[in-house]
Each structure stands twice: as structure tokens, then as C-alpha cells.
XYZ file of C-alpha atoms in Angstrom:
305
model
C 17.558 26.871 56.947
C 15.444 30.095 56.625
C 15.971 33.243 58.578
C 12.961 32.424 60.851
C 13.002 28.791 60.540
C 14.885 28.166 63.834
C 11.729 29.748 65.586
C 10.122 26.180 64.927
C 13.017 24.524 66.528
C 13.149 26.453 69.806
C 11.224 24.034 71.885
C 13.578 21.116 70.478
C 16.720 23.160 71.345
C 15.624 23.495 74.914
C 14.811 19.667 75.257
C 17.987 19.013 73.682
C 19.884 21.098 76.231
C 18.047 19.356 79.383
C 19.133 15.853 77.973
C 22.601 16.980 77.575
C 22.732 18.479 80.904
C 21.125 15.652 82.800
C 22.565 12.721 80.563
C 19.370 10.998 80.237
C 16.121 11.242 78.114
C 14.119 10.006 80.930
C 15.652 12.607 83.658
C 14.920 15.418 81.187
C 11.283 14.010 80.245
C 10.724 14.117 84.227
C 11.765 17.706 84.613
C 9.962 18.792 81.052
C 6.925 17.104 81.982
C 6.925 14.936 79.333
C 7.424 11.358 78.280
C 10.866 9.996 77.373
C 9.647 9.042 73.897
C 8.587 12.687 73.114
C 11.753 13.817 74.150
C 13.786 11.494 71.997
C 11.454 12.603 68.877
C 12.029 16.403 69.594
C 15.754 15.482 69.856
C 15.572 13.570 66.409
C 13.408 16.500 64.841
C 16.467 18.741 65.905
C 19.208 16.755 64.423
C 17.162 16.233 61.456
C 16.766 20.183 60.969
C 20.426 20.647 61.869
C 21.673 17.732 59.379
C 23.972 16.721 62.229
C 23.748 14.025 64.758
C 24.203 15.597 68.135
C 23.786 12.742 70.672
C 25.561 9.386 70.335
C 22.883 6.767 72.067
C 24.209 3.428 73.339
C 22.143 0.924 75.600
C 24.115 2.432 78.574
C 24.865 6.184 78.144
C 24.478 9.148 76.110
C 27.666 11.237 74.609
C 27.640 14.372 72.780
C 29.175 14.294 69.423
C 31.566 17.112 68.362
C 28.586 18.906 66.781
C 26.618 18.360 70.087
C 29.152 19.730 72.470
C 28.949 22.810 70.181
C 25.233 23.209 70.019
C 24.964 22.422 73.641
C 26.736 25.659 74.469
C 24.810 27.718 71.856
C 21.603 26.381 73.518
C 22.731 27.000 76.891
C 23.481 30.723 76.164
C 19.822 30.831 74.206
C 18.167 29.710 77.164
C 20.081 31.858 79.750
C 19.417 35.211 77.608
C 15.535 33.954 77.615
C 15.591 33.369 81.515
C 17.298 36.859 81.647
C 14.662 38.441 79.419
C 12.073 37.250 81.717
C 13.774 38.797 84.627
C 14.268 42.360 83.220
C 11.875 43.905 85.171
C 13.191 42.226 88.349
C 16.328 44.062 87.650
C 14.880 47.451 87.254
C 11.648 47.573 89.608
C 11.556 46.421 93.009
C 13.813 43.743 94.808
C 15.066 40.429 93.256
C 12.683 37.760 93.603
C 12.412 33.942 93.382
C 14.298 31.105 94.988
C 18.147 30.643 95.146
C 19.530 26.804 95.511
C 22.976 26.896 96.969
C 25.024 23.626 98.012
C 27.620 23.429 100.614
C 29.746 21.310 102.799
C 27.926 20.516 106.272
C 30.589 22.315 108.705
C 30.861 25.206 105.930
C 27.245 25.714 105.724
C 26.521 25.265 109.532
C 29.212 27.770 110.752
C 29.901 30.256 107.699
C 26.942 30.107 105.473
C 23.797 29.786 107.552
C 24.492 32.872 109.487
C 24.913 34.782 106.368
C 21.946 33.497 104.929
C 19.773 34.374 107.726
C 20.947 37.920 107.051
C 20.292 37.748 103.279
C 16.447 36.366 103.730
C 15.822 39.232 106.349
C 17.419 42.037 103.616
C 15.577 40.524 100.453
C 11.854 39.551 101.634
C 11.131 38.667 98.075
C 13.789 36.096 97.858
C 13.854 32.329 99.332
C 16.621 30.146 99.808
C 17.025 26.347 99.663
C 20.320 25.296 101.355
C 21.603 21.776 100.198
C 23.891 20.568 102.658
C 26.231 17.704 101.295
C 29.897 16.625 101.866
C 30.389 15.670 98.037
C 31.183 17.557 94.996
C 27.816 19.092 93.934
C 27.256 19.483 90.053
C 25.316 22.537 89.586
C 24.158 21.828 85.918
C 22.874 18.308 86.540
C 21.519 18.605 89.924
C 19.803 22.038 89.367
C 21.825 24.148 91.955
C 22.587 27.928 91.141
C 25.518 28.226 93.491
C 28.024 25.581 94.718
C 30.269 26.245 97.657
C 33.394 24.100 97.163
C 36.522 23.810 99.216
C 39.416 23.170 97.134
C 42.927 24.485 95.853
C 41.833 23.654 92.273
C 38.586 24.589 91.215
C 37.165 22.707 88.458
C 37.166 23.731 84.561
C 34.012 24.651 82.906
C 32.573 26.774 85.969
C 33.048 30.204 86.927
C 34.841 30.291 90.706
C 34.477 33.274 92.804
C 36.788 32.894 95.741
C 34.930 33.708 99.140
C 37.673 32.661 101.798
C 40.519 30.884 102.675
C 40.159 27.564 104.554
C 42.961 26.264 106.743
C 43.136 23.551 109.333
C 44.810 24.473 112.708
C 45.762 22.597 115.612
C 44.129 23.349 119.222
C 43.718 22.215 122.500
C 41.735 23.221 125.722
C 43.693 25.526 128.087
C 42.979 22.759 131.071
C 44.044 19.994 128.919
C 47.518 21.806 128.483
C 47.814 22.252 132.139
C 47.397 18.842 133.263
C 49.262 17.091 130.168
C 52.086 20.045 129.461
C 52.889 22.400 126.938
C 53.467 21.956 123.137
C 56.384 23.779 121.951
C 57.649 21.594 118.975
C 55.616 19.361 116.595
C 57.439 16.301 118.278
C 55.854 17.325 121.625
C 52.355 15.886 119.837
C 54.071 12.121 120.069
C 53.255 12.641 124.379
C 49.968 13.797 123.379
C 46.314 12.085 122.763
C 45.431 13.807 119.326
C 42.078 13.956 117.541
C 42.145 13.339 113.697
C 40.081 12.350 110.673
C 40.706 8.828 110.047
C 39.201 8.936 106.568
C 42.589 8.241 104.679
C 45.353 6.314 105.760
C 47.868 9.300 106.543
C 45.441 11.492 108.365
C 46.970 10.704 111.206
C 50.383 11.743 109.816
C 50.519 15.693 110.515
C 53.016 17.902 108.775
C 54.394 21.160 109.781
C 56.844 23.413 108.301
C 58.570 26.453 109.809
C 61.098 28.131 107.572
C 63.451 25.586 106.123
C 62.653 22.995 108.931
C 59.824 20.239 107.868
C 58.488 17.843 110.286
C 56.218 14.982 110.087
C 54.563 13.470 113.054
C 52.489 10.201 113.518
C 49.901 11.001 115.967
C 47.782 8.705 118.330
C 44.620 9.335 120.386
C 41.890 7.766 121.714
C 39.081 9.279 119.808
C 39.006 9.587 115.712
C 36.064 11.169 114.299
C 35.593 12.658 110.516
C 33.204 15.123 111.676
C 34.948 18.427 112.451
C 32.037 19.466 114.962
C 32.629 16.581 116.924
C 36.372 16.912 117.046
C 35.866 20.690 118.197
C 33.265 19.584 121.200
C 36.024 16.843 122.231
C 38.666 19.305 122.015
C 36.491 21.772 124.130
C 36.088 18.866 126.568
C 39.567 18.222 127.094
C 40.027 15.034 125.341
C 43.033 15.755 123.475
C 44.750 18.243 120.795
C 42.687 18.167 117.491
C 42.777 19.554 113.981
C 39.999 21.795 113.056
C 38.723 24.110 110.332
C 39.931 27.717 111.405
C 36.427 28.944 110.739
C 35.041 26.331 112.897
C 37.339 27.057 115.835
C 37.044 31.083 115.527
C 34.299 31.405 118.145
C 35.757 28.773 120.707
C 39.366 30.453 120.151
C 37.504 34.009 120.781
C 36.016 32.918 123.881
C 39.027 31.047 125.160
C 37.501 27.594 125.618
C 40.253 26.594 123.127
C 43.729 27.938 122.240
C 45.761 27.303 119.232
C 48.800 25.149 119.601
C 51.865 25.484 117.536
C 50.721 28.521 115.822
C 54.096 29.459 114.590
C 54.189 26.439 112.582
C 52.799 26.132 109.299
C 50.194 22.913 109.512
C 50.094 21.405 106.324
C 47.066 19.359 106.235
C 44.490 17.709 103.998
C 41.086 19.254 103.655
C 42.101 22.853 103.281
C 42.479 25.464 100.702
C 40.102 28.116 99.282
C 36.393 28.234 99.637
C 34.884 29.021 95.906
C 31.457 29.808 95.005
C 30.842 27.819 91.829
C 28.346 28.583 89.035
C 27.891 27.980 85.459
C 29.048 30.457 82.963
C 26.332 32.788 82.389
C 26.409 36.062 80.516
C 22.868 36.915 81.763
C 23.372 36.129 85.565
C 19.899 36.422 87.161
C 19.535 39.234 89.506
C 18.368 36.682 92.686
C 21.837 34.848 92.119
C 23.468 38.178 91.787
C 22.230 39.385 94.997
C 23.501 36.509 96.964
C 26.828 36.367 95.638
C 27.440 40.011 96.301
C 26.120 39.658 99.530
C 28.339 36.637 100.728
C 31.674 37.947 99.009
C 30.813 41.471 100.990
C 29.933 39.690 104.448
C 33.039 37.658 104.364
C 35.308 40.334 103.125
C 34.147 42.325 106.245
C 34.632 39.119 108.340
C 38.232 38.792 107.365
């Protein structure tokens, strides 16, 4: 291929990148404003120019070949560099501008992210936010999301993982409930109490605690099982029982005294906890709009902790 021959296949590289990201000719065509057949022809032209097969096609799915995987990484870097070039002026003149799409789980989005995004929008009048609230693992590449918040002890490979804050589950109750039903000094005391738990998995009512060398597992029971942490908080605050809650959600209620922490000197070894990470694709040319939001969230959560 001649020195400048690559110039004529730049559009084909972009088309191939979108097909590889979305896993579908038709999805890429919809995003690019083309027909699926036109997308297929562009990918075929690129393969012919390179002399290798990039995509292995079957009736049910597309799969990148070994050279296709390597070409995908180069094309992604090429497009990222082009996008960064278009944003050079924004990095040096005035405020970042444009829209940032960010996804987060419902409870975290409502109680942690939303107030910080409100501050961010006030600080950056030329930036817009689209908040995608979803209790599932959002794929930033396939779903066109710039940033993803995920609560996990093990961030996925292939994405940059910026730690935001630790997330723990804690056990809480309303003061009046404890006055009526009795204090809780040891995890086994929970056997005499009505407990609120998730109920999504079979072992969700098996609460595990550790203090030094002592480990205790208690099978709790209760009249109200709810897989929504805000509902459990409301029920705990209303005196319905002892509940497990994410610490970020319980913070305000603990501060105003409407609930208190139970067994705080024990480590509650619950599921659904770990680290909140901000995930995004590897990109040497991070858009200034995304960098501004990443820095804002990280700084705000450092101050909060």
C-alpha cells in the first residue's frame, strides 16, 4: 500500500470500527446513516485493500478474526485521535462543551451521582448530561455511553477503571424499633428480630459477620423482603425491622438520627458491595468534556469521604 493510499480507506476504517463495536452490520448502518449493504461493501473493500479477512461472518453472529482484533484497536485509536483533534480548540479556549452520557445503578445514581451532576451542570454551562439509570452492566462501547459507574470488587478487563469510593452494606434500625424490640449486641440477637433483606438470591437472608477471629452466619427472617434499597430504607425508618442498606444511602438518615447503625463493631460481609468505579474505554485522547466530569466527580467524592 502506497504512502498516501490509506487516505482513501479512512471511511472504511470508521465503518469497520462501528461494526466491530456494535457487533452488527445493521446496527452500524443505523448509527452511520447508511444501508446494511453499503456497510458490508465498505468492510469488504477494507479487507480487500489490507489483504486479510477482518470479520468472520455467520448467519447468527459476527466475530473478529485475529488480524481483525488488531485492526480494531488501531482503528479505535485513529478515531479517538480524530475526535480529540476536533476538540483541540475547546481544550484551550473557554469551557468544555457538548454532551456527556453517563450510566449508573439506580440507588447510586439517585443518592450519590445526581447531586454531584447538578453541581457540575451549574459549573459548566456549556456542557449537557444524559444520565442513563440502569441496574445492569452497561457496555460503554456497544451502548455509546461515555462513562459507566459500576459497583464491583473486580473491574472488567479492557476498560479503564477509576476508583470513586468504597461501597459497604451496613445493618440499621430505627431507634424506636430498638426501644420496643430490644437492643442488638451480637449477630445471633438478630434471630429474635424482624429483618429486611433483598431476596434476589437464595442466600440473601444469610447474613455473615466477622469480628477478629470470630465469624458468625445468621439466617434472618422478616415480614418484608424487598430488592430495592430505597424501599428498605423507608421501611427501616418506619420501624418495620432491622435492614441491610448501602452506606451511601443510609448516610443522611444516620446523620439526622432517624435510624442508627446496628452491630457497628462487627464487619458485615454482605453481597452487593465493593468499590464504585468509573469505567471508560482506553483512550489516549480523552475528550475534555469527559475529563471535566471525571475530575469533578473524583474531587467531590474525595471531599465527601
